[in-house]
Amino acid sequence: MNTVFGDLITNLSSGVKLCLFRKLGPESFRISADQFVILYLFNIALSIFIGYLENLPDPQFNKYTITNEGFSAATLLLSVYIVSRLILHRQVATALSVLILSTSPYFFIIWHIAESVMTTSNSSSSYWLVYGIYIVWLISTILWCIRILAGTAPAKITASFLVVIFTWIVPVWIFAGNISYWYSDEGTKNNDSYSAYRDLNAERILFTQSSLLNRDLQKLQPQRPGIVDLYFIGVGAYATQDVFLKETLYAKNLFDQRFDTQGRSLALVNHLSTHEDMPLATSTNLEKALHYIGTLMNKDEDVLVLYMTSHGSSDHELSVSFWPLPLNDITPAMLRDYLDKSGIKWQVVMISACYSGGFVEPLKTPHVAIATAAAPDRTSFGCSNENDFTYFGEALLKDQLQKEFSIPAAFSRATIAITERESKENLTASHPQTFIGDAIRPLLDDLTTELKILNLDKSVNADY
């Protein structure tokens, strides 16, 4: 037993010298299968101990790290086997494993020290500089280990080095990562952006949707004879990014203030901050809302305005997401079916999502005006938490409809603005799509005149 631990001390001592690129030979190490196992267990024990200290006062054991550790060990063994079997000679398999494991504790300790220092500095550039230096040091030491065993044969050193990098280092970096045996329960609650979602009572939320939606639908006012009434539905369908919430509520307020939809507007939103007070953006709620509004409207003169914002997929599905709720995405065929069944004749549809151009053809009729953020095969931009709008929403809602009553003109000018912005930012063009049906165009022109008069009257009354 004393010999085993004495050999361990010898190997760890030589490991320090290896990390400092001192000239050593295989004789400086104690090479054996026993030492491979002892060094491997020593590295695990060190990781468990330091991880425990770092996550005080409430460390929780992370069982998934065991799987990662097994993957790392398996790839290391595969790596040294290939090197010993195909490039060097069979006797170096255990030796290369011992040399690498002799340096591992020092890389582990140095990285944790550097990471703790850089975390407090709040400097991204400094963090990546230190990380880069660390990676160069790591791979240089591995190269030094191989050189000790391969001698001065450049081809064998290079080949062995590449095998170790691409069969051990890269797979571990990609698939195993840097996962500690311990995590702080308090820290997880504070830093886990999904913890609030895990606490949701999915059954209760879904059960209350009928009452929330019916409450808001009952507030909607019926159409006014002789007036072209606009009815607005905003759909913010992706819960974990705030931009869709912001854009939907902005659109609703904009149409209430400038397009006379006050009392005839509805928002369906997926978001933590609104799920108890507002109906969710689900395909079922949208279908029911369209059907109900269809019963309120004068189908010969009134217009539905539908604004939908979320992520989109290349197979033209609008993402409807509020994890952990099992919600259905919305396809062009589903939306076409909902609109047809509602009996609503005049429709203005605006969709801010990647690949949203895939909705244009299925929705096209002479009675429809459509604008989408992207072509069927293109992505759109601006879907970030820190943004108040997507590029499409900003150009259409904020920059055009905030000052323009003509919906066709706003569509056209927003498309030009988006194209110019993407070109200036060197982005792949999204190619927003627009379509104005022949039948709805004169109705929208009349609506523009009506809204200008209405807002002029508001302005005059405000002056008095």
XYZ file of C-alpha atoms in Angstrom:
464
model
C 0.000 0.000 0.000
C 2.836 2.396 0.840
C 4.339 1.663 -2.577
C 1.039 2.506 -4.299
C 0.705 5.875 -2.597
C 4.407 6.556 -2.912
C 4.105 6.008 -6.644
C 1.096 8.325 -6.681
C 3.137 11.110 -5.081
C 5.908 10.522 -7.597
C 3.492 10.741 -10.509
C 1.824 13.885 -9.185
C 5.216 15.483 -8.621
C 6.291 14.641 -12.173
C 2.894 15.911 -13.393
C 3.770 19.378 -12.068
C 7.001 19.326 -14.045
C 5.110 18.176 -17.143
C 2.752 21.154 -16.835
C 5.838 23.397 -16.735
C 7.324 21.656 -19.804
C 10.349 20.331 -17.979
C 12.460 17.730 -19.773
C 11.401 14.348 -18.409
C 11.615 10.743 -19.502
C 9.246 7.829 -18.936
C 11.485 6.799 -16.041
C 10.297 9.859 -14.090
C 6.886 8.209 -13.716
C 5.624 5.041 -12.109
C 3.791 3.338 -14.956
C 1.280 0.619 -14.050
C -2.386 -0.265 -14.344
C -2.658 0.325 -10.583
C -1.448 3.895 -11.008
C -3.883 4.506 -13.842
C -6.773 3.522 -11.543
C -5.396 5.441 -8.528
C -4.832 8.610 -10.562
C -8.279 8.346 -12.090
C -9.914 7.989 -8.659
C -7.734 10.802 -7.292
C -8.978 13.154 -10.023
C -12.586 12.235 -9.274
C -12.069 12.743 -5.526
C -10.483 16.143 -6.148
C -13.387 17.172 -8.388
C -15.935 16.078 -5.782
C -14.105 17.897 -2.969
C -13.599 21.215 -4.757
C -17.131 21.144 -6.197
C -18.515 20.604 -2.709
C -16.595 23.597 -1.317
C -17.645 25.837 -4.202
C -21.342 25.140 -3.663
C -21.538 25.636 0.089
C -23.684 26.284 2.103
C -26.239 24.087 0.349
C -24.466 21.714 -2.079
C -26.657 19.240 -3.962
C -25.145 16.146 -5.573
C -25.392 16.060 -9.369
C -25.810 12.434 -10.398
C -25.550 13.276 -14.100
C -21.841 14.029 -13.701
C -21.236 10.287 -13.235
C -22.408 9.718 -16.809
C -20.132 12.497 -18.067
C -17.203 11.047 -16.137
C -17.787 7.635 -17.685
C -17.889 9.148 -21.174
C -14.628 11.016 -20.536
C -12.892 7.845 -19.283
C -14.159 5.787 -22.225
C -12.930 8.296 -24.813
C -9.540 8.599 -23.080
C -9.105 4.828 -23.181
C -10.163 4.721 -26.827
C -7.730 7.511 -27.626
C -4.674 5.924 -26.004
C -5.607 2.537 -27.480
C -5.598 3.942 -31.019
C -2.292 5.723 -30.413
C -0.632 2.616 -28.965
C -2.103 0.171 -31.477
C -1.747 2.094 -34.732
C 0.921 4.773 -34.252
C 3.421 4.029 -31.460
C 3.561 0.640 -29.720
C 1.299 -1.256 -27.370
C 3.374 -0.631 -24.258
C 2.632 3.116 -24.296
C -1.131 2.793 -23.689
C -0.847 2.691 -19.901
C 2.078 5.130 -19.908
C 0.209 7.788 -21.902
C -2.838 7.437 -19.641
C -0.688 7.847 -16.504
C 1.116 10.901 -17.899
C -2.123 12.636 -18.866
C -3.854 11.833 -15.565
C -0.778 13.059 -13.646
C -1.320 16.548 -15.077
C -5.135 16.596 -14.791
C -5.368 17.762 -11.147
C -3.378 20.900 -11.898
C -5.470 21.821 -14.911
C -8.588 21.325 -12.820
C -7.328 23.512 -9.956
C -5.930 26.286 -12.177
C -9.101 26.504 -14.226
C -11.318 26.809 -11.154
C -9.113 29.563 -9.741
C -9.066 31.433 -13.055
C -12.804 31.018 -13.532
C -13.632 32.349 -10.064
C -11.422 35.400 -10.641
C -12.781 36.115 -14.127
C -16.395 35.710 -13.006
C -15.983 38.608 -10.614
C -14.314 40.804 -13.255
C -17.427 40.972 -15.503
C -15.161 41.341 -18.529
C -16.081 39.128 -21.454
C -12.905 39.888 -23.388
C -10.710 39.081 -20.388
C -12.592 35.849 -19.791
C -12.048 34.636 -23.347
C -8.402 35.682 -23.253
C -7.800 33.608 -20.126
C -9.827 30.743 -21.581
C -7.728 30.826 -24.757
C -4.467 30.776 -22.820
C -5.758 27.868 -20.753
C -6.677 25.835 -23.849
C -3.263 26.467 -25.438
C -1.565 25.385 -22.210
C -3.714 22.245 -22.026
C -3.093 21.025 -25.558
C 0.601 21.957 -25.356
C 0.968 19.782 -22.269
C -0.755 16.872 -24.001
C 1.657 17.328 -26.901
C 4.550 17.309 -24.400
C 3.273 14.035 -22.904
C 3.197 12.439 -26.335
C 6.672 13.734 -27.171
C 8.101 12.040 -24.072
C 6.808 8.675 -25.266
C 7.211 9.099 -29.038
C 10.768 10.410 -28.982
C 11.797 12.650 -31.853
C 9.645 11.214 -34.653
C 7.639 14.252 -35.881
C 5.141 12.237 -37.917
C 4.303 9.938 -34.991
C 4.068 12.868 -32.564
C 1.709 14.768 -34.870
C -0.473 11.750 -35.630
C -0.718 10.767 -31.962
C -1.529 14.335 -30.951
C -4.348 14.608 -33.507
C -5.827 11.293 -32.384
C -5.882 12.394 -28.740
C -7.407 15.765 -29.581
C -10.154 14.461 -31.855
C -11.030 11.239 -30.046
C -10.820 12.532 -26.474
C -10.560 16.320 -25.973
C -13.076 17.438 -28.621
C -15.767 14.808 -27.865
C -15.545 15.520 -24.126
C -15.717 19.274 -24.736
C -18.774 18.932 -26.999
C -20.753 16.162 -25.311
C -19.675 16.107 -21.669
C -18.861 19.712 -20.861
C -17.718 21.079 -17.532
C -20.332 19.749 -15.094
C -19.610 19.699 -11.380
C -20.484 16.850 -9.040
C -22.254 19.457 -6.940
C -24.530 22.415 -7.542
C -25.963 25.025 -5.241
C -29.688 24.581 -4.745
C -30.054 28.287 -4.002
C -27.930 29.252 -6.981
C -29.937 27.015 -9.289
C -33.168 28.665 -8.266
C -31.672 32.103 -8.796
C -29.955 31.349 -12.100
C -32.259 28.808 -13.703
C -34.470 30.803 -16.069
C -36.799 27.813 -16.371
C -37.415 27.298 -12.657
C -40.535 29.472 -12.719
C -41.901 27.414 -15.602
C -41.297 24.175 -13.698
C -43.420 25.532 -10.855
C -46.423 26.192 -13.123
C -49.587 24.216 -12.506
C -50.195 23.197 -16.118
C -53.539 21.549 -15.420
C -54.926 24.599 -13.633
C -53.719 26.967 -16.359
C -55.390 24.962 -19.108
C -58.554 24.535 -17.046
C -58.927 28.336 -16.570
C -58.519 29.195 -20.257
C -62.204 28.920 -21.055
C -63.223 31.396 -18.347
C -60.403 33.859 -19.146
C -61.186 33.845 -22.852
C -64.954 34.082 -22.348
C -64.450 37.000 -19.952
C -62.494 38.977 -22.552
C -64.772 38.007 -25.416
C -67.847 39.169 -23.491
C -66.248 42.616 -23.193
C -66.085 43.045 -26.974
C -68.578 45.484 -28.414
C -70.828 44.675 -31.379
C -70.442 46.369 -34.748
C -71.848 49.852 -35.403
C -74.203 50.103 -38.376
C -72.884 52.209 -41.225
C -69.328 52.312 -39.850
C -66.397 50.178 -40.982
C -65.391 48.681 -37.630
C -61.999 47.086 -37.133
C -61.686 44.121 -34.779
C -58.150 43.367 -33.600
C -56.598 40.122 -32.338
C -52.961 40.088 -31.243
C -51.197 36.750 -30.781
C -47.862 36.611 -28.913
C -47.213 32.905 -29.016
C -43.719 32.222 -27.604
C -43.466 32.483 -23.819
C -39.744 32.531 -23.089
C -38.849 35.642 -25.104
C -40.253 38.970 -23.939
C -40.160 40.622 -27.370
C -43.302 38.766 -28.478
C -45.232 39.956 -25.418
C -44.066 43.542 -25.911
C -44.870 43.557 -29.602
C -48.340 42.083 -29.158
C -49.368 44.561 -26.460
C -47.907 47.462 -28.446
C -49.878 46.397 -31.521
C -53.120 46.181 -29.520
C -52.618 49.616 -27.959
C -51.657 51.104 -31.324
C -54.825 49.878 -33.025
C -56.950 50.936 -30.047
C -55.583 54.482 -30.168
C -55.264 55.121 -33.896
C -57.542 52.626 -35.640
C -60.585 52.832 -33.362
C -60.479 49.228 -32.095
C -60.953 50.242 -28.450
C -63.571 47.815 -27.085
C -63.101 45.590 -30.132
C -59.584 44.275 -29.492
C -58.217 41.155 -27.863
C -54.718 39.942 -26.929
C -53.758 36.277 -26.627
C -50.341 36.007 -25.006
C -48.036 33.271 -23.737
C -45.907 34.750 -20.952
C -45.227 34.196 -17.258
C -46.239 37.733 -16.353
C -49.697 37.530 -17.947
C -50.814 33.895 -17.768
C -53.126 34.491 -14.790
C -54.782 37.599 -16.247
C -54.884 37.111 -20.009
C -55.961 34.174 -22.162
C -53.107 32.212 -23.672
C -52.084 32.287 -27.299
C -53.222 28.775 -28.198
C -54.675 27.463 -31.417
C -57.903 26.628 -29.575
C -58.266 30.114 -28.099
C -57.552 31.689 -31.480
C -60.160 29.507 -33.176
C -62.777 30.358 -30.536
C -61.943 34.081 -30.637
C -62.272 34.217 -34.427
C -65.599 32.394 -34.298
C -66.990 34.728 -31.623
C -65.819 37.905 -33.326
C -67.369 36.627 -36.533
C -70.765 36.714 -34.777
C -70.270 40.345 -33.704
C -69.156 41.777 -37.040
C -71.098 43.061 -39.990
C -69.477 40.715 -42.454
C -70.126 43.017 -45.405
C -68.275 46.032 -44.026
C -66.197 45.225 -40.926
C -62.532 44.172 -41.005
C -60.546 41.738 -38.879
C -56.941 42.704 -38.115
C -54.867 39.721 -36.954
C -51.299 40.309 -35.749
C -49.259 37.186 -34.908
C -45.685 37.192 -33.607
C -43.511 34.223 -32.645
C -40.799 31.967 -34.006
C -41.450 30.158 -37.260
C -40.116 26.943 -38.759
C -38.928 26.088 -42.248
C -42.000 23.875 -42.693
C -44.150 26.970 -42.085
C -45.473 26.358 -38.598
C -45.896 29.258 -36.210
C -44.478 28.190 -32.855
C -47.010 28.172 -30.006
C -44.967 27.547 -26.888
C -45.498 27.856 -23.154
C -43.556 24.969 -21.628
C -44.568 22.719 -19.892
C -48.010 23.116 -21.499
C -48.612 20.790 -24.479
C -49.655 23.356 -27.108
C -50.164 22.924 -30.847
C -48.240 24.996 -33.372
C -50.307 26.838 -35.984
C -49.989 25.875 -39.629
C -51.226 27.875 -42.642
C -53.913 25.247 -43.241
C -55.155 25.548 -39.643
C -55.336 29.346 -39.824
C -57.129 29.206 -43.187
C -59.642 26.770 -41.687
C -60.229 28.964 -38.610
C -60.800 32.055 -40.748
C -63.134 30.242 -43.130
C -65.230 28.793 -40.309
C -65.482 32.212 -38.611
C -67.271 33.610 -41.653
C -65.154 36.780 -41.481
C -64.955 38.204 -44.994
C -62.477 41.092 -44.783
C -59.128 40.197 -43.248
C -55.820 41.976 -42.606
C -53.206 39.432 -41.488
C -49.711 40.370 -40.272
C -47.255 37.667 -39.213
C -43.834 38.354 -37.691
C -41.876 35.091 -37.768
C -39.138 33.315 -39.673
C -40.397 31.625 -42.854
C -43.792 33.309 -42.383
C -44.094 33.843 -46.128
C -45.337 30.261 -46.217
C -48.683 31.590 -44.944
C -49.288 33.892 -47.915
C -50.429 31.458 -50.601
C -52.805 29.464 -48.343
C -54.443 32.676 -47.056
C -54.689 34.620 -50.331
C -58.164 35.682 -51.441
C -59.425 38.900 -53.045
C -60.722 39.914 -49.596
C -57.420 39.579 -47.716
C -54.394 41.823 -47.120
C -51.305 40.011 -45.859
C -47.840 41.068 -44.683
C -45.214 38.667 -43.406
C -41.747 39.256 -41.964
C -39.978 36.870 -44.323
C -40.241 34.830 -47.495
C -41.168 31.138 -47.220
C -37.462 30.176 -47.302
C -35.966 33.039 -45.267
C -35.466 33.908 -41.609
C -36.408 37.231 -40.066
C -34.631 39.174 -37.315
C -35.059 40.821 -33.923
C -36.328 37.931 -31.790
C -34.309 38.803 -28.663
C -35.353 39.393 -25.074
C -33.692 42.787 -24.944
C -35.668 44.038 -27.968
C -39.027 45.774 -27.792
C -39.790 44.771 -31.382
C -38.798 42.346 -34.067
C -37.432 44.075 -37.185
C -40.814 43.529 -38.827
C -42.770 44.849 -35.841
C -40.611 47.929 -35.506
C -40.828 48.825 -39.182
C -44.553 48.172 -39.544
C -46.031 49.090 -36.169
C -43.721 51.703 -34.688
C -42.389 53.410 -37.807
C -45.368 53.197 -40.167
C -48.742 52.497 -38.571
C -47.912 54.867 -35.727
C -48.184 57.704 -38.269
C -49.855 56.132 -41.320
C -53.534 55.203 -41.638
C -53.163 53.460 -44.986
C -52.452 49.802 -44.309
C -51.283 49.075 -47.904
C -48.879 52.052 -47.770
C -47.571 50.915 -44.373
C -46.962 47.421 -45.753
C -45.003 48.767 -48.701
C -42.880 51.243 -46.757
C -42.130 48.764 -43.963
C -40.824 46.270 -46.536
C -38.466 48.901 -47.957
C -37.267 49.893 -44.463
C -36.564 46.289 -43.455
C -34.626 45.644 -46.658
C -32.492 48.748 -46.115
C -31.798 47.871 -42.474
C -30.754 44.315 -43.255
C -28.473 45.528 -46.033
C -26.835 48.070 -43.720
C -26.274 45.385 -41.062
C -24.954 42.854 -43.631
C -27.729 40.374 -42.868
C -29.157 37.837 -45.279
C -32.258 39.480 -46.711
C -35.501 38.233 -45.179
C -37.613 39.373 -48.180
C -40.843 40.382 -46.385
C -43.946 39.416 -48.349
C -47.079 41.479 -48.952
C -50.326 40.824 -50.759
C -53.344 43.100 -51.137
C -56.445 41.454 -52.587
C -58.257 43.345 -55.346
C -61.532 43.407 -53.434
C -60.148 44.635 -50.107
C -57.987 47.427 -51.550
C -60.842 49.945 -52.118
C -62.278 49.079 -48.701
C -58.914 49.860 -47.058
C -58.739 53.132 -49.021
C -62.166 54.118 -47.685
C -61.059 53.087 -44.202
C -57.991 55.314 -44.473
C -60.206 58.324 -45.250
C -62.584 57.436 -42.419
C -59.741 57.137 -39.894
C -58.189 60.444 -40.938
C -61.512 62.212 -40.362
C -62.051 60.433 -37.048
C -58.602 61.343 -35.745
C -58.940 64.915 -37.003
C -62.163 65.199 -35.001
C -60.359 63.823 -31.926
C -57.590 66.365 -32.369
C -60.045 69.269 -32.722
C -62.024 68.162 -29.666
C -58.815 67.801 -27.679
C -57.900 71.429 -28.503
C -61.188 72.562 -26.993
